[in-house]
Coordinates of C-alpha atoms in Angstrom, one line a residue:
M1 CA 135.2 122.0 20.8
N2 CA 138.6 123.7 20.5
L3 CA 139.5 124.3 23.5
G4 CA 143.2 125.1 22.6
I5 CA 143.3 127.3 19.7
I6 CA 140.4 129.9 22.3
V7 CA 143.2 129.6 25.0
Y8 CA 145.5 130.7 22.8
M9 CA 143.8 133.7 21.3
L10 CA 142.9 134.2 24.9
G11 CA 146.5 134.1 25.6
W12 CA 147.3 136.7 22.3
I13 CA 144.6 139.1 23.5
M14 CA 146.2 139.7 27.0
K15 CA 150.0 139.9 25.7
V16 CA 148.2 142.8 22.8
E17 CA 146.7 144.5 25.8
A18 CA 149.6 145.0 27.7
V19 CA 151.0 146.5 25.0
L20 CA 148.0 149.0 24.6
L21 CA 148.8 149.8 28.3
L22 CA 151.5 151.7 27.9
V23 CA 149.6 154.2 26.9
P24 CA 148.6 155.2 30.4
M25 CA 151.4 154.8 31.8
V26 CA 153.3 156.9 29.4
T27 CA 150.7 159.9 30.0
A28 CA 152.2 158.7 34.5
A29 CA 155.1 159.6 33.1
I30 CA 154.6 162.8 31.2
Y31 CA 152.5 164.2 33.9
G32 CA 154.1 162.5 36.7
E33 CA 151.0 160.3 38.4
R34 CA 151.8 157.9 40.4
E35 CA 149.1 155.9 39.1
G36 CA 151.6 155.4 36.6
F37 CA 152.8 152.6 38.4
C38 CA 149.2 151.2 38.5
Y39 CA 149.0 149.9 35.0
L40 CA 152.3 149.0 34.9
A41 CA 151.7 146.9 37.2
V42 CA 149.2 145.0 35.4
A43 CA 151.2 144.9 31.9
V44 CA 153.6 142.6 34.2
V45 CA 150.8 140.7 35.4
C46 CA 149.3 140.4 31.9
G47 CA 152.3 140.6 29.5
I48 CA 153.7 137.1 31.6
L49 CA 150.0 135.4 31.5
G50 CA 149.4 136.4 27.8
L51 CA 153.2 134.9 26.6
I52 CA 152.5 131.6 29.2
L53 CA 149.4 131.2 27.0
S54 CA 150.4 131.9 24.2
R55 CA 153.1 130.4 24.1
K56 CA 152.7 127.2 22.0
K57 CA 150.6 127.7 19.1
P58 CA 147.9 124.6 19.0
R59 CA 148.4 122.2 15.6
N60 CA 144.6 122.3 15.8
Q61 CA 143.7 125.8 14.7
V62 CA 140.0 124.9 13.1
F63 CA 137.2 126.6 14.5
Y64 CA 133.9 127.5 13.3
A65 CA 131.2 129.5 15.1
R66 CA 130.7 128.7 18.0
E67 CA 134.6 128.4 18.6
G68 CA 134.6 131.6 17.3
F69 CA 131.6 133.2 19.6
V70 CA 132.6 131.4 22.4
T71 CA 136.5 133.1 21.9
V72 CA 134.8 136.7 21.6
S73 CA 132.7 136.4 24.7
L74 CA 135.5 135.4 27.0
G75 CA 138.2 138.1 24.9
W76 CA 136.0 140.8 25.9
L77 CA 135.8 139.9 28.8
V78 CA 139.1 139.0 30.0
L79 CA 139.9 142.4 28.7
S80 CA 137.7 144.3 30.8
F81 CA 138.8 142.1 33.7
F82 CA 142.4 143.3 33.4
G83 CA 141.3 146.4 32.2
C84 CA 139.8 147.9 35.6
M85 CA 142.3 147.1 37.7
P86 CA 144.3 149.5 37.1
F87 CA 140.9 152.0 38.6
M88 CA 141.1 149.7 41.7
L89 CA 145.0 149.5 42.3
S90 CA 144.6 153.4 42.5
G91 CA 142.1 153.6 44.5
E92 CA 140.2 156.3 41.8
I93 CA 138.0 153.7 41.9
P94 CA 137.7 151.0 44.7
R95 CA 134.7 149.2 43.7
F96 CA 135.0 145.8 41.5
V97 CA 131.4 146.1 40.2
D98 CA 131.9 149.8 39.6
A99 CA 135.1 149.7 38.0
M100 CA 133.2 146.6 36.4
Y101 CA 131.0 148.7 35.1
E102 CA 133.0 151.2 33.8
I103 CA 135.8 150.4 31.8
V104 CA 133.2 147.2 30.2
S105 CA 130.8 151.1 29.4
G106 CA 135.4 152.1 27.8
F107 CA 136.0 149.0 25.2
T108 CA 131.9 148.7 23.8
T109 CA 132.0 152.0 23.6
T110 CA 128.8 152.9 25.9
G111 CA 130.6 155.9 27.9
S112 CA 127.7 155.5 31.1
S113 CA 130.3 156.2 33.6
I114 CA 130.0 155.9 37.5
V115 CA 132.5 158.8 38.1
P116 CA 131.0 162.0 39.6
K117 CA 133.5 164.4 39.0
V118 CA 136.4 163.4 36.2
E119 CA 138.1 166.2 36.3
E120 CA 139.8 165.0 39.8
L121 CA 140.5 161.9 38.8
S122 CA 144.8 161.6 36.9
K123 CA 145.6 162.0 33.8
A124 CA 146.7 158.4 33.1
T125 CA 143.1 157.4 33.8
L126 CA 141.5 159.8 31.9
I127 CA 143.2 158.7 28.7
W128 CA 143.2 154.8 29.3
R129 CA 138.7 155.6 29.4
S130 CA 138.4 157.6 26.5
F131 CA 141.8 155.5 24.8
S132 CA 139.7 151.9 25.4
H133 CA 136.4 153.6 23.7
W134 CA 138.5 153.7 20.3
I135 CA 140.1 149.3 21.2
G136 CA 137.0 148.6 21.5
G137 CA 135.3 150.7 18.3
M138 CA 137.0 148.4 16.0
G139 CA 137.5 145.4 18.5
V140 CA 141.1 144.5 19.4
L141 CA 140.4 140.9 18.3
V142 CA 140.4 142.2 14.3
F143 CA 143.5 143.6 15.6
I144 CA 144.7 140.7 16.2
L145 CA 143.4 139.3 12.7
A146 CA 145.2 141.7 11.2
V147 CA 148.2 140.8 13.2
L148 CA 148.2 136.6 13.4
P149 CA 146.8 135.0 10.5
M150 CA 145.0 131.7 11.0
A151 CA 145.1 128.7 9.6
G152 CA 141.9 128.8 6.0
D153 CA 139.3 130.7 6.7
H154 CA 138.4 130.4 10.2
D155 CA 139.3 132.8 11.7
M156 CA 135.8 134.6 9.4
H157 CA 134.0 133.4 12.1
I158 CA 135.7 135.9 15.3
M159 CA 135.7 139.1 13.0
R160 CA 131.0 137.8 12.2
A161 CA 131.1 137.6 16.0
E162 CA 133.0 141.2 16.8
S163 CA 132.5 143.6 13.8
P164 CA 129.0 145.0 14.1
G165 CA 125.9 144.0 12.2
P166 CA 123.3 141.5 10.9
S167 CA 125.8 140.7 7.7
V168 CA 129.8 140.8 8.3
G169 CA 131.5 140.4 4.3
K170 CA 135.1 140.4 3.2
L171 CA 136.8 144.0 1.6
V172 CA 139.1 141.6 -0.3
P173 CA 140.0 137.7 -0.3
K174 CA 141.8 137.2 1.9
I175 CA 141.2 138.7 6.5
R176 CA 144.3 139.3 7.4
V177 CA 144.3 142.0 4.6
T178 CA 140.9 142.8 5.2
A179 CA 141.3 143.5 9.3
K180 CA 144.4 145.8 7.4
L181 CA 142.3 147.9 5.4
L182 CA 139.6 148.5 8.4
Y183 CA 142.6 149.3 11.0
T184 CA 144.5 151.9 8.8
I185 CA 141.4 153.4 7.4
Y186 CA 141.0 153.5 11.1
F187 CA 143.5 155.1 12.5
V188 CA 143.9 157.5 9.3
M189 CA 140.6 159.4 10.5
T190 CA 140.9 159.1 13.8
V191 CA 144.9 161.2 13.2
V192 CA 143.1 163.2 10.9
M193 CA 140.0 164.2 14.0
I194 CA 142.7 165.6 16.2
V195 CA 144.6 167.3 13.5
L196 CA 141.3 169.7 12.9
L197 CA 141.5 169.5 16.6
L198 CA 144.0 170.9 17.5
I199 CA 143.7 173.1 14.0
G200 CA 141.0 175.3 16.7
K201 CA 143.3 175.9 19.3
M202 CA 142.1 172.6 21.6
P203 CA 144.4 171.5 24.1
L204 CA 146.7 167.8 22.5
F205 CA 145.4 166.2 26.0
D206 CA 141.7 167.2 24.6
S207 CA 141.8 166.8 21.4
L208 CA 143.1 162.9 22.6
C209 CA 140.2 162.1 24.5
M210 CA 137.5 163.0 21.9
S211 CA 138.9 162.1 19.2
F212 CA 139.4 158.3 21.0
G213 CA 136.0 159.2 22.3
A214 CA 134.6 159.7 17.9
A215 CA 136.5 157.1 16.6
G216 CA 134.5 154.5 19.2
T217 CA 131.6 156.2 18.7
G218 CA 132.5 156.0 23.1
G219 CA 131.9 159.3 24.9
F220 CA 133.7 159.2 28.4
S221 CA 134.7 163.0 28.8
C222 CA 137.8 164.7 30.3
R223 CA 136.0 167.7 31.7
N224 CA 132.4 167.4 34.1
A225 CA 130.9 169.7 32.1
G226 CA 131.2 167.7 29.0
Q227 CA 131.4 169.7 25.8
A228 CA 129.6 172.6 26.4
D229 CA 132.8 173.9 27.0
Y230 CA 134.4 173.6 23.4
T231 CA 134.2 176.0 20.9
T232 CA 131.9 176.2 18.3
Y233 CA 134.3 175.0 15.7
Q234 CA 135.5 172.6 17.9
Q235 CA 131.7 171.0 18.2
A236 CA 131.2 171.0 14.5
V237 CA 134.2 168.8 13.8
I238 CA 133.7 166.3 16.8
A239 CA 129.8 166.4 15.1
V240 CA 131.0 165.9 11.6
F241 CA 133.6 163.1 13.1
M242 CA 130.9 161.3 15.1
L243 CA 128.2 160.5 11.9
L244 CA 131.5 159.9 9.6
F245 CA 132.2 157.1 12.4
G246 CA 128.7 155.5 12.5
V247 CA 128.9 154.4 8.4
N248 CA 129.9 151.0 7.3
F249 CA 133.9 151.6 6.8
S250 CA 133.4 149.0 3.5
V251 CA 132.2 152.4 2.1
Y252 CA 135.6 154.1 3.3
Y253 CA 136.6 150.9 1.2
L254 CA 135.0 151.8 -1.8
I255 CA 136.2 155.3 -2.2
V256 CA 139.7 154.8 -1.8
D257 CA 139.4 152.2 -3.9
R258 CA 138.2 155.2 -5.9
R259 CA 134.4 153.2 -6.3
W260 CA 132.6 156.1 -5.7
K261 CA 129.1 155.1 -7.3
D262 CA 129.1 152.0 -5.5
A263 CA 129.9 154.0 -2.1
F264 CA 127.4 156.7 -2.5
R265 CA 124.8 153.5 -4.4
C266 CA 124.9 151.8 -0.5
E267 CA 121.3 151.7 0.8
E268 CA 122.1 152.1 4.2
L269 CA 124.1 155.1 3.3
R270 CA 121.1 156.7 2.2
G271 CA 118.8 155.6 4.7
Y272 CA 120.9 156.5 7.6
L273 CA 121.7 160.3 6.2
V274 CA 118.0 160.9 5.7
I275 CA 116.9 159.6 9.0
V276 CA 120.3 162.2 10.6
A277 CA 118.4 165.4 8.0
A278 CA 114.4 164.3 9.1
A279 CA 115.9 164.1 13.2
V280 CA 117.7 167.2 12.8
V281 CA 116.0 169.5 11.3
M282 CA 112.2 168.4 13.7
I283 CA 114.5 168.4 16.6
A284 CA 115.8 172.3 15.2
V285 CA 112.2 173.6 14.9
N286 CA 110.9 172.1 18.1
V287 CA 113.7 173.6 20.2
H288 CA 114.6 177.3 18.2
R289 CA 113.4 179.3 20.6
M290 CA 115.1 177.4 23.7
F291 CA 118.1 179.8 21.7
P292 CA 118.9 182.6 21.0
S293 CA 119.0 181.9 17.2
W294 CA 118.3 179.1 14.5
G295 CA 121.4 178.7 13.4
R296 CA 122.3 178.0 16.9
S297 CA 119.2 175.8 17.8
F298 CA 120.5 173.8 13.9
H299 CA 124.6 173.2 15.6
E300 CA 122.6 171.9 18.4
A301 CA 120.4 169.8 17.2
F302 CA 122.6 168.5 14.9
F303 CA 125.5 167.7 17.6
Q304 CA 122.9 166.5 19.7
V305 CA 121.7 163.4 16.7
S306 CA 125.3 162.6 15.5
S307 CA 125.3 161.5 18.9
I308 CA 122.5 159.9 19.7
I309 CA 122.2 157.9 16.5
T310 CA 125.9 157.0 16.5
T311 CA 125.2 156.0 19.7
T312 CA 128.6 158.1 21.5
G313 CA 127.2 160.1 24.0
Y314 CA 128.4 163.4 23.8
A315 CA 126.0 166.7 24.9
T316 CA 126.6 170.2 24.4
V317 CA 123.8 170.5 26.6
D318 CA 121.2 169.2 28.7
F319 CA 119.3 167.3 26.2
D320 CA 117.5 165.8 29.7
K321 CA 115.3 169.5 29.2
W322 CA 114.2 169.3 26.3
P323 CA 110.5 169.9 24.9
E324 CA 109.6 166.2 24.7
F325 CA 108.4 165.8 21.7
S326 CA 112.7 166.3 20.8
K327 CA 113.5 163.4 23.2
C328 CA 111.8 161.1 21.9
I329 CA 113.2 161.4 18.9
L330 CA 116.7 160.2 20.2
L331 CA 114.6 157.9 21.6
I332 CA 114.2 156.6 19.1
L333 CA 117.5 156.8 17.1
M334 CA 119.0 155.7 21.1
F335 CA 117.3 152.1 19.4
I336 CA 117.7 152.6 15.5
G337 CA 121.6 153.0 16.5
A338 CA 124.1 154.0 13.3
C339 CA 125.2 151.5 10.6
A340 CA 126.2 148.2 10.4
G341 CA 130.3 147.4 9.5
S342 CA 131.0 150.7 12.0
T343 CA 131.8 151.0 15.6
G344 CA 128.1 152.1 16.0
G345 CA 125.4 150.5 18.1
G346 CA 122.0 150.1 18.4
M347 CA 120.1 148.0 16.8
K348 CA 121.4 149.5 13.2
V349 CA 120.0 151.2 10.3
S350 CA 120.0 148.0 8.1
R351 CA 118.2 146.3 10.6
V352 CA 115.5 148.4 10.0
M353 CA 115.2 149.2 7.2
M354 CA 115.4 145.1 6.6
A355 CA 112.6 145.1 8.9
F356 CA 110.1 146.9 7.5
K357 CA 110.8 145.5 3.9
E358 CA 109.5 142.6 5.5
A359 CA 106.2 143.7 7.4
K360 CA 105.9 145.6 4.1
K361 CA 105.8 142.7 2.3
E362 CA 103.8 140.8 4.6
I363 CA 101.0 143.2 4.6
A364 CA 101.7 143.1 0.6
A365 CA 101.1 138.9 1.4
V366 CA 97.7 139.8 3.4
V367 CA 96.0 142.3 0.1
H368 CA 97.7 140.1 -3.3
P369 CA 97.7 136.2 -1.5
R370 CA 99.2 135.2 -5.0
S371 CA 102.0 137.6 -5.4
V372 CA 105.5 136.7 -5.2
K373 CA 107.9 139.0 -4.4
V374 CA 111.5 138.9 -3.4
L375 CA 113.1 140.5 -0.8
K376 CA 116.3 142.4 -1.7
F377 CA 118.6 145.1 0.1
E378 CA 121.9 146.7 -1.2
G379 CA 121.1 145.1 -4.1
K380 CA 121.2 141.7 -3.1
P381 CA 118.1 138.8 -2.3
L382 CA 117.3 138.6 1.5
G383 CA 118.1 134.9 1.9
H384 CA 115.6 133.1 4.4
D385 CA 118.7 132.5 6.6
M386 CA 119.0 136.7 6.7
L387 CA 115.7 137.7 7.4
R388 CA 115.3 134.2 9.8
S389 CA 119.2 135.9 12.0
L390 CA 117.2 139.0 12.2
N391 CA 113.5 137.8 13.8
A392 CA 115.5 136.2 15.3
F393 CA 118.3 139.0 17.2
I394 CA 114.8 141.3 16.9
I395 CA 112.9 138.5 19.8
L396 CA 116.3 137.8 21.5
Y397 CA 117.0 141.7 22.0
F398 CA 114.0 143.1 23.5
F399 CA 113.6 140.3 25.2
I400 CA 117.3 140.7 27.1
F401 CA 115.5 145.0 27.5
F402 CA 112.4 144.4 28.7
L403 CA 114.2 142.2 31.2
S404 CA 116.3 144.1 32.0
V405 CA 114.4 146.9 32.2
L406 CA 112.5 144.6 34.8
L407 CA 115.7 143.4 37.1
V408 CA 116.8 147.7 37.4
S409 CA 113.2 148.3 37.7
L410 CA 114.1 147.0 41.5
D411 CA 115.9 150.2 42.2
N412 CA 113.0 151.9 42.4
Y413 CA 113.1 155.3 39.9
D414 CA 111.0 157.0 38.4
F415 CA 110.2 154.3 34.5
M416 CA 112.1 157.0 32.2
T417 CA 115.2 156.7 34.3
T418 CA 114.6 152.8 34.5
F419 CA 113.7 152.2 30.4
S420 CA 116.7 155.1 29.0
A421 CA 119.5 153.4 30.8
V422 CA 118.5 150.4 30.6
A423 CA 118.2 151.6 26.4
S424 CA 121.2 153.1 26.8
N425 CA 123.2 150.4 28.1
L426 CA 122.3 147.5 25.6
N427 CA 122.2 150.5 22.8
N428 CA 126.2 151.5 23.9
I429 CA 124.9 155.1 23.6
G430 CA 126.6 156.7 27.2
P431 CA 123.4 159.0 28.8
G432 CA 120.0 158.2 29.3
M433 CA 117.2 160.1 30.5
S434 CA 116.4 161.7 34.2
A435 CA 118.1 160.6 36.8
V436 CA 121.1 159.1 34.6
G437 CA 120.4 162.8 31.8
P438 CA 123.8 164.0 30.0
M439 CA 123.8 166.1 33.0
S440 CA 124.0 163.1 35.6
N441 CA 126.1 159.4 35.8
F442 CA 124.9 156.4 36.8
S443 CA 126.5 156.2 40.8
A444 CA 123.4 156.2 42.1
L445 CA 122.5 152.1 40.2
S446 CA 122.1 149.7 42.9
D447 CA 124.8 147.2 42.6
L448 CA 122.6 144.4 40.2
S449 CA 121.3 147.6 38.2
K450 CA 125.1 147.7 37.9
T451 CA 125.2 144.2 37.0
V452 CA 122.4 144.1 34.7
L453 CA 123.6 147.1 32.9
I454 CA 127.2 145.6 31.9
F455 CA 125.8 142.2 31.1
D456 CA 123.4 144.9 28.7
M457 CA 126.8 146.7 27.4
L458 CA 128.7 143.4 26.9
A459 CA 125.4 141.9 24.9
G460 CA 125.0 145.0 22.7
R461 CA 127.8 145.6 21.5
L462 CA 129.1 142.1 20.8
E463 CA 125.1 142.0 19.4
L464 CA 123.6 139.5 21.6
F465 CA 124.3 136.6 19.6
P466 CA 128.2 135.5 21.4
V467 CA 127.2 136.4 25.1
M468 CA 124.0 133.9 24.3
V469 CA 126.0 131.2 23.0
L470 CA 128.4 132.1 26.0
L471 CA 125.9 131.4 28.5
S472 CA 124.3 128.3 26.6
P473 CA 124.1 125.1 28.5
G474 CA 124.4 122.9 25.1
T475 CA 128.1 125.6 24.0
W476 CA 129.6 123.2 26.9
K477 CA 127.9 119.9 27.4
R478 CA 129.9 117.8 25.4
T479 CA 133.1 119.4 26.2
W480 CA 132.5 119.3 29.2
T481 CA 131.7 115.1 28.8
V482 CA 134.5 114.9 27.3
F483 CA 136.7 115.7 30.3
G484 CA 135.1 113.5 32.7
K485 CA 135.7 110.5 31.0
R486 CA 139.2 111.5 29.6
G487 CA 140.6 113.0 33.0
R488 CA 142.4 115.7 30.7
R489 CA 142.0 118.7 28.3
I490 CA 141.0 118.6 25.1
G491 CA 139.0 120.0 21.9
I492 CA 136.6 118.5 19.4
S493 CA 135.5 120.5 16.4
H494 CA 132.6 119.8 14.9

């Protein structure tokens, strides 16, 4: 394993985080808050450590899938560790497990919180929580790839490890240019949303927090009432942009490149929109008696469907009080998630569609044993490697899910609380149901449950495999064997 390049990339992550901490520091200075010194202290430590680790560019810049997965997993752990330090230093979230849970929830764009009353937090902490969504939405390593060209095309392994979806492709031949294009689209869409919210007379601070959360499909709110306090126009803007950020960003690239037919020919996009439309209609009809008009019921249904399927987790109403039929639909949407290549979580629409196609093929093979049918998705044949990866993901996903449910059940909450808590964290959604519903939080859970859910959030955001590779003994066995034999730190590429 090439440890040199891993350490070098971790150094860059620390340097980038030191710069990103300027956002809460500036916010604290504007509002005259002493918490800004806590963010300054962490930024200084991050910057110094980052400079030390990345002071010399390694000669061997080549890394493969294993190095890419390990770099991404360790990078997110380092990012989260230093990101939670200001919470503890300021005393706003004094316990390490709670602080770590909060910031991991932020960076993974989950939006689950252990804070009972968010309006009691400083403005610096509120903006840092929401800004962490924006950072994690596209991925900090994708940003680093945009500014730090590596040798050859091996940095594709990092992009594949950090970008959500069953497969990641290059929009243009060079990874660095692809990363820049992704972040440009991401930034422009965020700015447009902020402007539209400001036009709707939402305060600037709230506009920033809501836009960071919607862009990253996060879910942290800066108000105790969530999004219920905002106007219908403001809620509509948030709902539409949540839906837009759940679309594969390659579609936006095709639109910018004026390849309209290719953009709207996207099979996953059509499936995504059909699922949203069907869910909105069914829920609106089911809950219409709870609202004064059909217009209002469709508005609330659209907002919640948009929020849940994109795994953002914003809420305008307590949907835990909705009829069981509507809650079941939302629970199903939690697992489906948004499109691959978006900032959303969940299993992804593309995986669900491919799994159904594979099941349909197997059923057809039983009925017509001699028939030969090639599975296609987005007009391309689904190869054996893709189907093998899909099946492995589904098996690993449900293994982690049910093991997590078993461990969290030790807290002895009702089944819906336990089940939805794991579902919301593994799929990076935010609110669950029952005791962890949209008007509640996760503070009452034990440290064991919070630790399990921290793992679930990271595993869900990184699509399971990078975290599992990091924890696999085989990943480190050969490296530590070399350490023992030679007594010095070296990396092995293979």
